[in-house]
Coordinates of C-alpha atoms and ligand atoms in Angstrom, one line a residue:
M267 CA -89.3 279.7 -23.0
S268 CA -86.0 277.7 -22.9
D269 CA -87.9 274.6 -24.0
K270 CA -89.2 276.4 -27.0
T271 CA -85.7 277.5 -27.9
V272 CA -84.3 274.0 -27.7
N273 CA -87.1 272.6 -29.8
R274 CA -86.7 275.3 -32.4
R275 CA -82.9 274.7 -32.5
A276 CA -83.4 270.9 -32.9
F277 CA -85.7 271.5 -35.8
M278 CA -83.4 273.9 -37.5
T279 CA -80.5 271.4 -37.0
A280 CA -82.2 268.7 -38.9
A281 CA -83.4 271.0 -41.6
G282 CA -79.9 272.6 -41.9
L283 CA -78.2 269.2 -42.3
A284 CA -80.7 268.0 -44.8
G285 CA -80.2 271.2 -46.8
A286 CA -76.4 270.9 -46.8
A287 CA -76.6 267.3 -47.9
V288 CA -78.7 268.2 -50.9
A289 CA -76.5 271.2 -51.9
T290 CA -73.1 269.4 -51.8
G291 CA -74.4 266.0 -53.0
A292 CA -72.8 264.0 -50.2
R293 CA -71.5 265.6 -47.1
A294 CA -73.8 264.6 -44.1
Q295 CA -72.1 262.2 -41.7
T296 CA -70.3 264.2 -39.0
P297 CA -72.6 266.7 -37.3
D298 CA -71.4 270.3 -37.8
P299 CA -70.6 271.8 -34.3
L300 CA -71.7 275.2 -35.6
I301 CA -75.1 273.6 -36.0
T302 CA -75.1 271.3 -32.9
E303 CA -73.5 273.7 -30.4
V304 CA -75.1 276.9 -29.2
Q305 CA -73.2 280.0 -30.4
P306 CA -72.6 283.2 -28.3
W307 CA -74.9 285.2 -30.5
N308 CA -77.7 282.8 -29.7
K309 CA -77.2 283.3 -26.0
Q310 CA -77.1 287.0 -25.3
L311 CA -79.1 290.0 -26.3
G312 CA -77.8 292.0 -29.2
D313 CA -77.6 295.8 -29.6
G314 CA -80.8 297.6 -29.3
V315 CA -82.3 299.9 -31.8
Q316 CA -80.4 303.2 -32.3
A317 CA -77.0 301.6 -31.5
N318 CA -76.2 302.7 -35.1
P319 CA -78.7 305.4 -36.2
Y320 CA -77.4 305.6 -39.7
G321 CA -76.8 301.9 -40.4
S322 CA -73.6 300.4 -41.7
P323 CA -72.6 297.0 -43.0
S324 CA -71.6 294.1 -40.7
K325 CA -68.2 294.4 -39.2
F326 CA -67.4 291.2 -41.0
E327 CA -67.7 293.0 -44.3
K328 CA -65.0 295.6 -43.6
H329 CA -63.0 294.4 -46.6
V330 CA -65.8 295.5 -49.0
V331 CA -64.5 299.0 -49.7
R332 CA -63.5 301.3 -52.6
R333 CA -59.8 301.0 -53.2
D334 CA -57.3 303.2 -55.0
V335 CA -54.0 302.4 -56.8
E336 CA -51.4 304.6 -55.1
W337 CA -49.0 304.9 -58.0
L338 CA -51.7 306.0 -60.4
T339 CA -52.0 309.7 -59.4
V340 CA -49.8 312.1 -57.6
S341 CA -52.4 313.5 -55.2
R342 CA -55.6 312.1 -53.7
E343 CA -57.5 315.3 -54.6
S344 CA -57.1 314.7 -58.3
S345 CA -57.5 311.0 -58.2
V346 CA -59.8 308.0 -58.5
N347 CA -60.8 305.0 -56.4
F348 CA -62.7 301.9 -57.6
T349 CA -66.0 300.1 -57.0
P350 CA -65.5 296.6 -55.5
L351 CA -67.5 294.9 -58.3
H352 CA -66.4 291.4 -57.2
E353 CA -68.2 291.9 -53.8
L354 CA -71.5 293.0 -55.3
D355 CA -74.6 291.4 -56.8
G356 CA -77.7 292.6 -58.6
I357 CA -77.5 295.8 -60.6
I358 CA -77.5 298.6 -58.0
T359 CA -74.2 299.9 -56.5
P360 CA -74.6 300.7 -52.8
S361 CA -74.0 304.5 -52.4
G362 CA -70.9 304.1 -50.1
L363 CA -69.2 301.9 -52.7
C364 CA -69.6 304.0 -55.8
F365 CA -66.2 304.8 -57.2
E366 CA -65.1 308.4 -56.9
R367 CA -63.3 310.5 -59.4
H368 CA -62.5 314.1 -58.5
H369 CA -60.2 316.6 -60.2
G370 CA -60.0 318.9 -57.1
G371 CA -61.3 317.0 -54.2
V372 CA -64.8 316.7 -52.8
A373 CA -66.5 320.1 -52.5
E374 CA -68.4 320.6 -49.2
I375 CA -71.4 322.6 -50.1
E376 CA -74.1 324.0 -47.8
P377 CA -77.3 323.1 -49.6
G378 CA -79.0 326.4 -48.5
K379 CA -76.2 328.3 -50.3
H380 CA -76.2 326.3 -53.5
R381 CA -77.6 327.8 -56.7
L382 CA -78.1 326.5 -60.2
M383 CA -77.9 329.2 -62.9
I384 CA -79.1 328.9 -66.5
H385 CA -78.0 331.7 -68.8
G386 CA -76.6 332.4 -72.3
L387 CA -78.8 332.0 -75.3
V388 CA -82.1 331.8 -73.4
D389 CA -85.1 334.1 -73.2
K390 CA -85.0 334.3 -69.4
P391 CA -81.9 333.6 -67.4
L392 CA -82.8 331.8 -64.2
V393 CA -81.3 331.0 -60.8
Y394 CA -82.7 328.1 -58.8
T395 CA -82.2 327.2 -55.1
M396 CA -82.3 323.6 -54.1
D397 CA -85.8 324.3 -52.6
D398 CA -87.0 325.6 -56.0
L399 CA -85.8 322.4 -57.7
K400 CA -87.5 320.2 -55.1
R401 CA -90.8 322.1 -55.7
F402 CA -90.6 321.9 -59.5
P403 CA -93.3 319.7 -61.0
G404 CA -92.4 316.6 -63.0
R405 CA -89.8 314.8 -60.8
I406 CA -88.5 311.5 -62.2
N407 CA -86.7 308.4 -61.0
R408 CA -84.2 306.5 -63.2
A409 CA -81.4 304.0 -62.8
Y410 CA -78.3 304.7 -65.0
F411 CA -74.7 303.5 -65.1
L412 CA -71.9 306.0 -65.0
E413 CA -68.6 304.8 -66.5
C414 CA -65.5 307.0 -66.5
A415 CA -64.1 307.0 -70.1
A416 CA -60.8 306.0 -68.5
N417 CA -62.2 302.7 -67.1
S418 CA -59.9 299.9 -68.2
G419 CA -57.5 302.7 -69.5
M420 CA -54.4 301.1 -68.0
E421 CA -55.2 297.9 -70.0
W422 CA -54.5 299.3 -73.4
K423 CA -50.9 298.3 -73.3
G424 CA -51.6 294.8 -72.0
A425 CA -52.9 293.2 -68.8
Q426 CA -51.9 295.4 -65.9
L427 CA -54.1 295.4 -62.8
N428 CA -55.0 292.3 -60.9
G429 CA -58.7 292.6 -60.1
C430 CA -61.9 293.6 -61.8
Q431 CA -62.2 296.3 -59.1
F432 CA -59.2 298.0 -60.7
T433 CA -59.6 297.0 -64.4
H434 CA -63.4 297.7 -64.5
G435 CA -64.3 299.5 -61.2
M436 CA -64.8 303.0 -62.6
V437 CA -68.4 302.3 -63.1
H438 CA -71.4 302.6 -60.8
N439 CA -75.2 302.2 -61.2
V440 CA -77.6 304.0 -58.9
W441 CA -81.2 305.3 -58.9
Y442 CA -81.5 309.0 -59.4
A443 CA -84.3 311.2 -58.5
G444 CA -84.5 314.7 -59.9
L445 CA -85.8 316.6 -62.9
P446 CA -85.5 316.2 -66.6
L447 CA -83.0 318.9 -67.6
K448 CA -85.5 319.7 -70.4
A449 CA -88.0 321.0 -67.8
L450 CA -85.6 323.7 -66.7
L451 CA -84.3 324.5 -70.1
D452 CA -87.9 325.0 -71.3
Q453 CA -88.6 327.3 -68.4
A454 CA -85.6 329.4 -69.4
G455 CA -86.5 329.2 -73.1
V456 CA -83.6 328.1 -75.3
K457 CA -83.2 330.4 -78.3
T458 CA -83.2 328.8 -81.7
N459 CA -79.5 329.3 -82.2
G460 CA -78.8 327.6 -78.8
K461 CA -77.2 324.4 -79.9
W462 CA -74.8 323.6 -77.0
L463 CA -74.8 323.6 -73.3
L464 CA -71.9 324.2 -70.9
A465 CA -72.2 322.5 -67.5
E466 CA -70.0 323.8 -64.7
G467 CA -69.2 322.4 -61.3
A468 CA -68.9 324.4 -58.0
D469 CA -65.8 322.4 -56.9
S470 CA -62.3 323.7 -56.9
A471 CA -61.7 322.1 -60.3
G472 CA -64.7 324.1 -61.7
M473 CA -65.2 321.2 -64.1
T474 CA -66.8 322.2 -67.5
R475 CA -68.1 320.1 -70.4
S476 CA -69.9 321.0 -73.6
I477 CA -73.0 318.9 -74.3
P478 CA -75.1 319.1 -77.5
I479 CA -78.5 320.6 -76.8
D480 CA -80.3 317.5 -78.4
K481 CA -78.8 315.3 -75.7
A482 CA -79.6 317.8 -72.9
M483 CA -83.2 317.8 -74.1
K484 CA -83.5 314.1 -74.7
D485 CA -82.7 312.4 -71.4
C486 CA -80.3 314.4 -69.2
M487 CA -81.3 315.0 -65.6
V488 CA -80.4 317.3 -62.7
A489 CA -80.4 314.9 -59.7
W490 CA -80.2 315.5 -56.0
N491 CA -81.0 312.0 -54.8
M492 CA -79.3 308.7 -55.3
N493 CA -80.6 305.3 -54.2
G494 CA -83.4 307.0 -52.3
E495 CA -81.4 309.5 -50.2
A496 CA -79.5 312.7 -50.8
L497 CA -76.5 312.5 -53.2
R498 CA -73.3 311.6 -51.3
P499 CA -70.8 314.4 -51.1
E500 CA -68.4 312.3 -53.3
Q501 CA -71.1 312.0 -56.0
G502 CA -71.8 315.8 -56.2
Y503 CA -74.0 316.8 -53.2
P504 CA -76.3 318.6 -53.4
L505 CA -76.8 318.5 -57.2
R506 CA -75.3 316.7 -60.2
L507 CA -75.9 316.4 -63.9
V508 CA -76.9 312.9 -65.2
V509 CA -75.9 312.3 -68.8
P510 CA -77.2 308.7 -69.5
G511 CA -75.0 306.4 -71.5
W512 CA -72.3 309.1 -72.0
E513 CA -68.8 309.2 -70.5
G514 CA -68.6 309.9 -66.8
N515 CA -66.6 313.1 -67.2
M516 CA -69.7 314.9 -68.6
W517 CA -71.8 314.1 -65.5
V518 CA -70.8 317.4 -63.8
K519 CA -71.0 317.1 -60.0
W520 CA -71.7 320.0 -57.6
L521 CA -73.6 321.4 -60.6
R522 CA -73.8 325.3 -60.4
R523 CA -74.1 326.6 -63.9
L524 CA -75.6 325.8 -67.3
E525 CA -74.8 328.1 -70.2
I526 CA -76.4 327.9 -73.6
G527 CA -74.3 328.7 -76.6
D528 CA -74.2 328.1 -80.3
Q529 CA -70.8 326.2 -80.4
P530 CA -68.9 323.8 -78.2
W531 CA -66.4 325.5 -75.8
H532 CA -63.5 323.2 -76.3
H533 CA -62.4 323.3 -72.7
R534 CA -59.6 321.2 -71.2
E535 CA -61.8 318.2 -70.6
E536 CA -62.7 317.9 -74.3
T537 CA -59.4 318.7 -75.9
S538 CA -56.2 317.8 -74.0
K539 CA -58.2 315.2 -72.0
Y540 CA -61.0 312.8 -73.1
T541 CA -59.8 312.6 -76.7
D542 CA -58.0 309.6 -78.1
L543 CA -54.7 309.9 -80.1
L544 CA -54.8 307.5 -83.0
A545 CA -51.8 305.7 -84.6
D546 CA -51.6 308.2 -87.4
G547 CA -51.4 311.2 -85.1
R548 CA -55.0 312.4 -85.5
S549 CA -57.3 312.4 -82.4
R550 CA -60.8 311.3 -82.0
R551 CA -62.9 314.0 -80.3
F552 CA -66.3 314.1 -78.8
T553 CA -66.4 310.4 -78.1
W554 CA -69.3 310.7 -75.8
I555 CA -71.1 307.4 -75.9
M556 CA -69.8 304.5 -73.8
D557 CA -70.0 301.4 -76.1
A558 CA -71.2 298.0 -74.9
K559 CA -69.0 296.3 -72.4
S560 CA -69.0 293.5 -69.9
V561 CA -66.8 291.8 -67.3
V562 CA -67.0 288.6 -65.3
T563 CA -66.8 289.8 -61.7
N564 CA -66.7 286.3 -60.1
P565 CA -64.4 284.5 -60.6
S566 CA -61.7 287.2 -60.9
P567 CA -58.3 287.9 -59.3
Q568 CA -59.8 289.1 -56.0
A569 CA -62.5 286.4 -56.1
P570 CA -60.8 283.1 -57.0
L571 CA -62.6 279.8 -57.3
R572 CA -62.8 278.1 -53.9
A573 CA -64.1 274.6 -54.7
K574 CA -64.5 272.1 -57.5
G575 CA -68.0 271.1 -58.5
P576 CA -71.0 273.5 -58.8
N577 CA -69.9 277.1 -59.1
V578 CA -71.7 280.3 -60.1
L579 CA -70.0 282.6 -62.5
T580 CA -71.5 286.1 -62.6
G581 CA -70.8 289.5 -64.1
L582 CA -72.1 292.8 -65.4
A583 CA -72.9 294.1 -68.8
W584 CA -73.8 297.6 -70.0
S585 CA -74.2 299.8 -73.1
G586 CA -74.4 303.5 -73.6
R587 CA -76.5 302.9 -76.7
G588 CA -79.4 301.1 -75.2
A589 CA -80.3 297.9 -73.3
I590 CA -78.2 294.7 -73.1
K591 CA -79.7 292.1 -75.3
R592 CA -77.4 289.1 -74.7
V593 CA -74.2 288.1 -72.9
D594 CA -72.1 285.2 -73.9
V595 CA -69.5 283.6 -71.7
S596 CA -66.5 281.5 -72.7
L597 CA -64.4 279.3 -70.3
D598 CA -61.8 278.5 -73.0
G599 CA -60.5 281.9 -74.2
G600 CA -63.2 282.5 -76.8
R601 CA -63.3 279.2 -78.6
N602 CA -66.7 278.1 -77.3
W603 CA -69.4 280.5 -76.1
T604 CA -72.5 279.8 -73.9
T605 CA -75.3 282.4 -73.6
A606 CA -75.4 283.5 -70.0
R607 CA -78.6 283.8 -67.9
I608 CA -79.6 287.5 -67.6
E609 CA -81.4 287.9 -64.3
G610 CA -83.1 290.9 -62.8
P611 CA -84.3 294.1 -64.5
V612 CA -82.8 294.8 -68.0
L613 CA -83.0 298.6 -68.1
P614 CA -81.6 300.7 -70.9
L615 CA -78.3 302.5 -70.1
S616 CA -78.1 300.6 -66.8
L617 CA -75.9 297.7 -65.5
T618 CA -77.3 294.3 -66.3
R619 CA -76.5 291.2 -64.2
F620 CA -75.7 287.8 -65.8
Y621 CA -74.9 284.4 -64.4
L622 CA -73.6 281.1 -65.7
D623 CA -74.0 278.1 -63.3
F624 CA -71.2 275.7 -64.2
D625 CA -69.3 272.6 -62.8
W626 CA -65.6 273.1 -62.4
D627 CA -63.4 270.0 -62.6
G628 CA -60.2 271.8 -61.6
R629 CA -59.2 272.5 -65.2
E630 CA -57.4 275.8 -66.1
L631 CA -60.0 278.2 -67.5
L632 CA -59.7 281.3 -69.7
V633 CA -62.9 283.2 -68.7
Q634 CA -64.4 285.8 -70.9
S635 CA -67.7 287.6 -71.4
R636 CA -69.0 289.3 -74.5
A637 CA -72.0 291.8 -74.4
M638 CA -74.4 292.5 -77.2
D639 CA -76.8 295.5 -77.0
D640 CA -80.2 296.0 -78.6
T641 CA -78.6 298.0 -81.5
G642 CA -76.8 294.8 -82.5
Y643 CA -73.4 296.1 -81.4
V644 CA -71.1 293.4 -80.2
Q645 CA -68.3 294.0 -77.7
P646 CA -65.0 293.7 -79.5
T647 CA -61.9 291.7 -78.6
K648 CA -58.9 293.8 -77.5
S649 CA -57.1 292.9 -80.8
E650 CA -60.1 294.1 -82.8
L651 CA -60.1 297.3 -80.8
R652 CA -56.4 297.9 -81.2
A653 CA -56.6 297.3 -84.9
V654 CA -58.8 300.4 -85.2
R655 CA -57.6 302.5 -82.3
G656 CA -53.9 301.7 -82.0
V657 CA -52.3 301.7 -78.5
N658 CA -52.0 305.5 -77.7
S659 CA -55.5 305.7 -76.2
I660 CA -56.4 305.9 -72.5
Y661 CA -60.1 306.2 -72.9
H662 CA -62.9 304.0 -74.2
N663 CA -61.4 300.5 -73.8
N664 CA -64.4 298.2 -74.0
G665 CA -62.4 295.1 -75.2
I666 CA -63.2 291.6 -73.9
Q667 CA -61.5 290.9 -70.6
T668 CA -59.8 287.5 -70.0
W669 CA -59.2 285.9 -66.6
L670 CA -57.0 282.9 -66.2
V671 CA -58.2 280.5 -63.5
R672 CA -55.4 278.2 -62.5
G673 CA -55.9 274.6 -61.2
D674 CA -55.8 275.8 -57.6
G675 CA -58.6 278.4 -58.4
E676 CA -56.3 281.4 -58.2
T677 CA -57.2 283.8 -60.9
E678 CA -55.1 286.3 -62.9
N679 CA -55.6 289.1 -65.4
V680 CA -54.2 287.9 -68.7
E681 CA -54.4 288.7 -72.4
I682 CA -54.6 286.2 -75.2
S683 CA -54.2 287.0 -78.8
Ligands
MTE724 N1 -67.5 319.1 -60.8 C1 -66.9 317.9 -61.1 N2 -67.6 317.0 -61.8 C2 -67.1 315.8 -62.2 C3 -65.7 315.6 -61.9 C4 -65.0 316.5 -61.1 O1 -63.8 316.3 -60.9 N3 -65.6 317.7 -60.8 N4 -65.2 314.4 -62.3 C5 -65.9 313.8 -63.5 C6 -65.4 312.5 -63.9 S1 -63.9 312.4 -64.8 C7 -66.1 311.3 -63.7 S2 -65.6 309.8 -64.2 C8 -67.4 311.4 -62.8 C9 -67.2 310.5 -61.6 O2 -68.4 310.4 -60.9 P1 -68.4 309.7 -59.5 O3 -67.4 310.4 -58.6 O4 -69.8 309.8 -59.0 O5 -68.0 308.3 -59.7 O6 -67.7 312.7 -62.4 C10 -67.4 313.7 -63.3 N5 -67.9 315.0 -62.8
MO725 MO1 -63.7 310.3 -65.7

């Protein structure tokens, strides 16, 4: 037994050193004690099964958490925290790291006591239990991004927050399982003058939004499952509305009521909030779609460059109008662009992962990314955006982000004109 262990270790040592030499080009001479000396974790038994019945990340990953910005809101019940985008890879956001945005705290709902009602301009008003929904034929699985319309909202007035977690972290992308909303609406029978739908939450905020019936019928979902398990309380357990490609505010959590009407309701979240004041005093309203956007997540202020030589730049791109077609990356503030390598699934209305493998010689960089979607829409610069929108807006800032990478690798949120 012990002989075998020694032999295996000797083999792995050689292989490990050879691998390291290839990767760094020329490091090989001094043997690495972490390879040549037996470590504690190699000598003693580890925890058995069931030490942690619902698994959690390694204790060495404790820094990978959602974070809030204390001065941003007066209370934690009506507040937001942010997805640590710079710590993630691939396109799926782990459930425990999905940013949270609540207007009245996280409702704690007993699933057995939860109901979904459909009423208003329908032939047959209906009330569903969670069990009814789970027995309903035609369940679907879809991955979609959810972006709060206020994502990057603080950046309208110039570079503010130092980290993509804070500038861009009001976005998450998970798998949903649930029903097409159409299936339920068809069962209730929407009357011909039923043109709008009001979705209402069961939380203390009683969030309400008006949604055009065409969108409701096209691709909206009522979902009870994310990333394979029940929705997290923060994300609307036991039931939430999924409104693909449209602003996060419309994705009503703790969904309890759907009313069909012939006009929009003009509630608070679509009048005083989630509208954009233009320079001439008029406001944009019903700005539902999230336009194409991207951000380089590494390097970024919380993830500086650590070494010269080979480096991997990566980031995320998404569009509420369709699939991401192409992402370009600039290292010199938008003078020269290289098309990034898109890797992994390219799903419509979902986050898309891109990479640029590059050599860093220690030069100062101005890192940017620019997304294009399959409608031909190109992500604008911040100046282009301000020329149309002015600077009164909070919502819908999809301008190109710039990170300044200094000679020592430290990285900062900046704006260039
Ligand atoms: N019932 C209810 N639904 C809600 C909200 C809320 O406060 N109450 N917040 C909305 C806003 S503004 C956003 S951006 C998204 C956030 O979803 P998340 O918490 O899963 O990130 O939920 C939306 N749905
Ligand atoms: Mo939001």
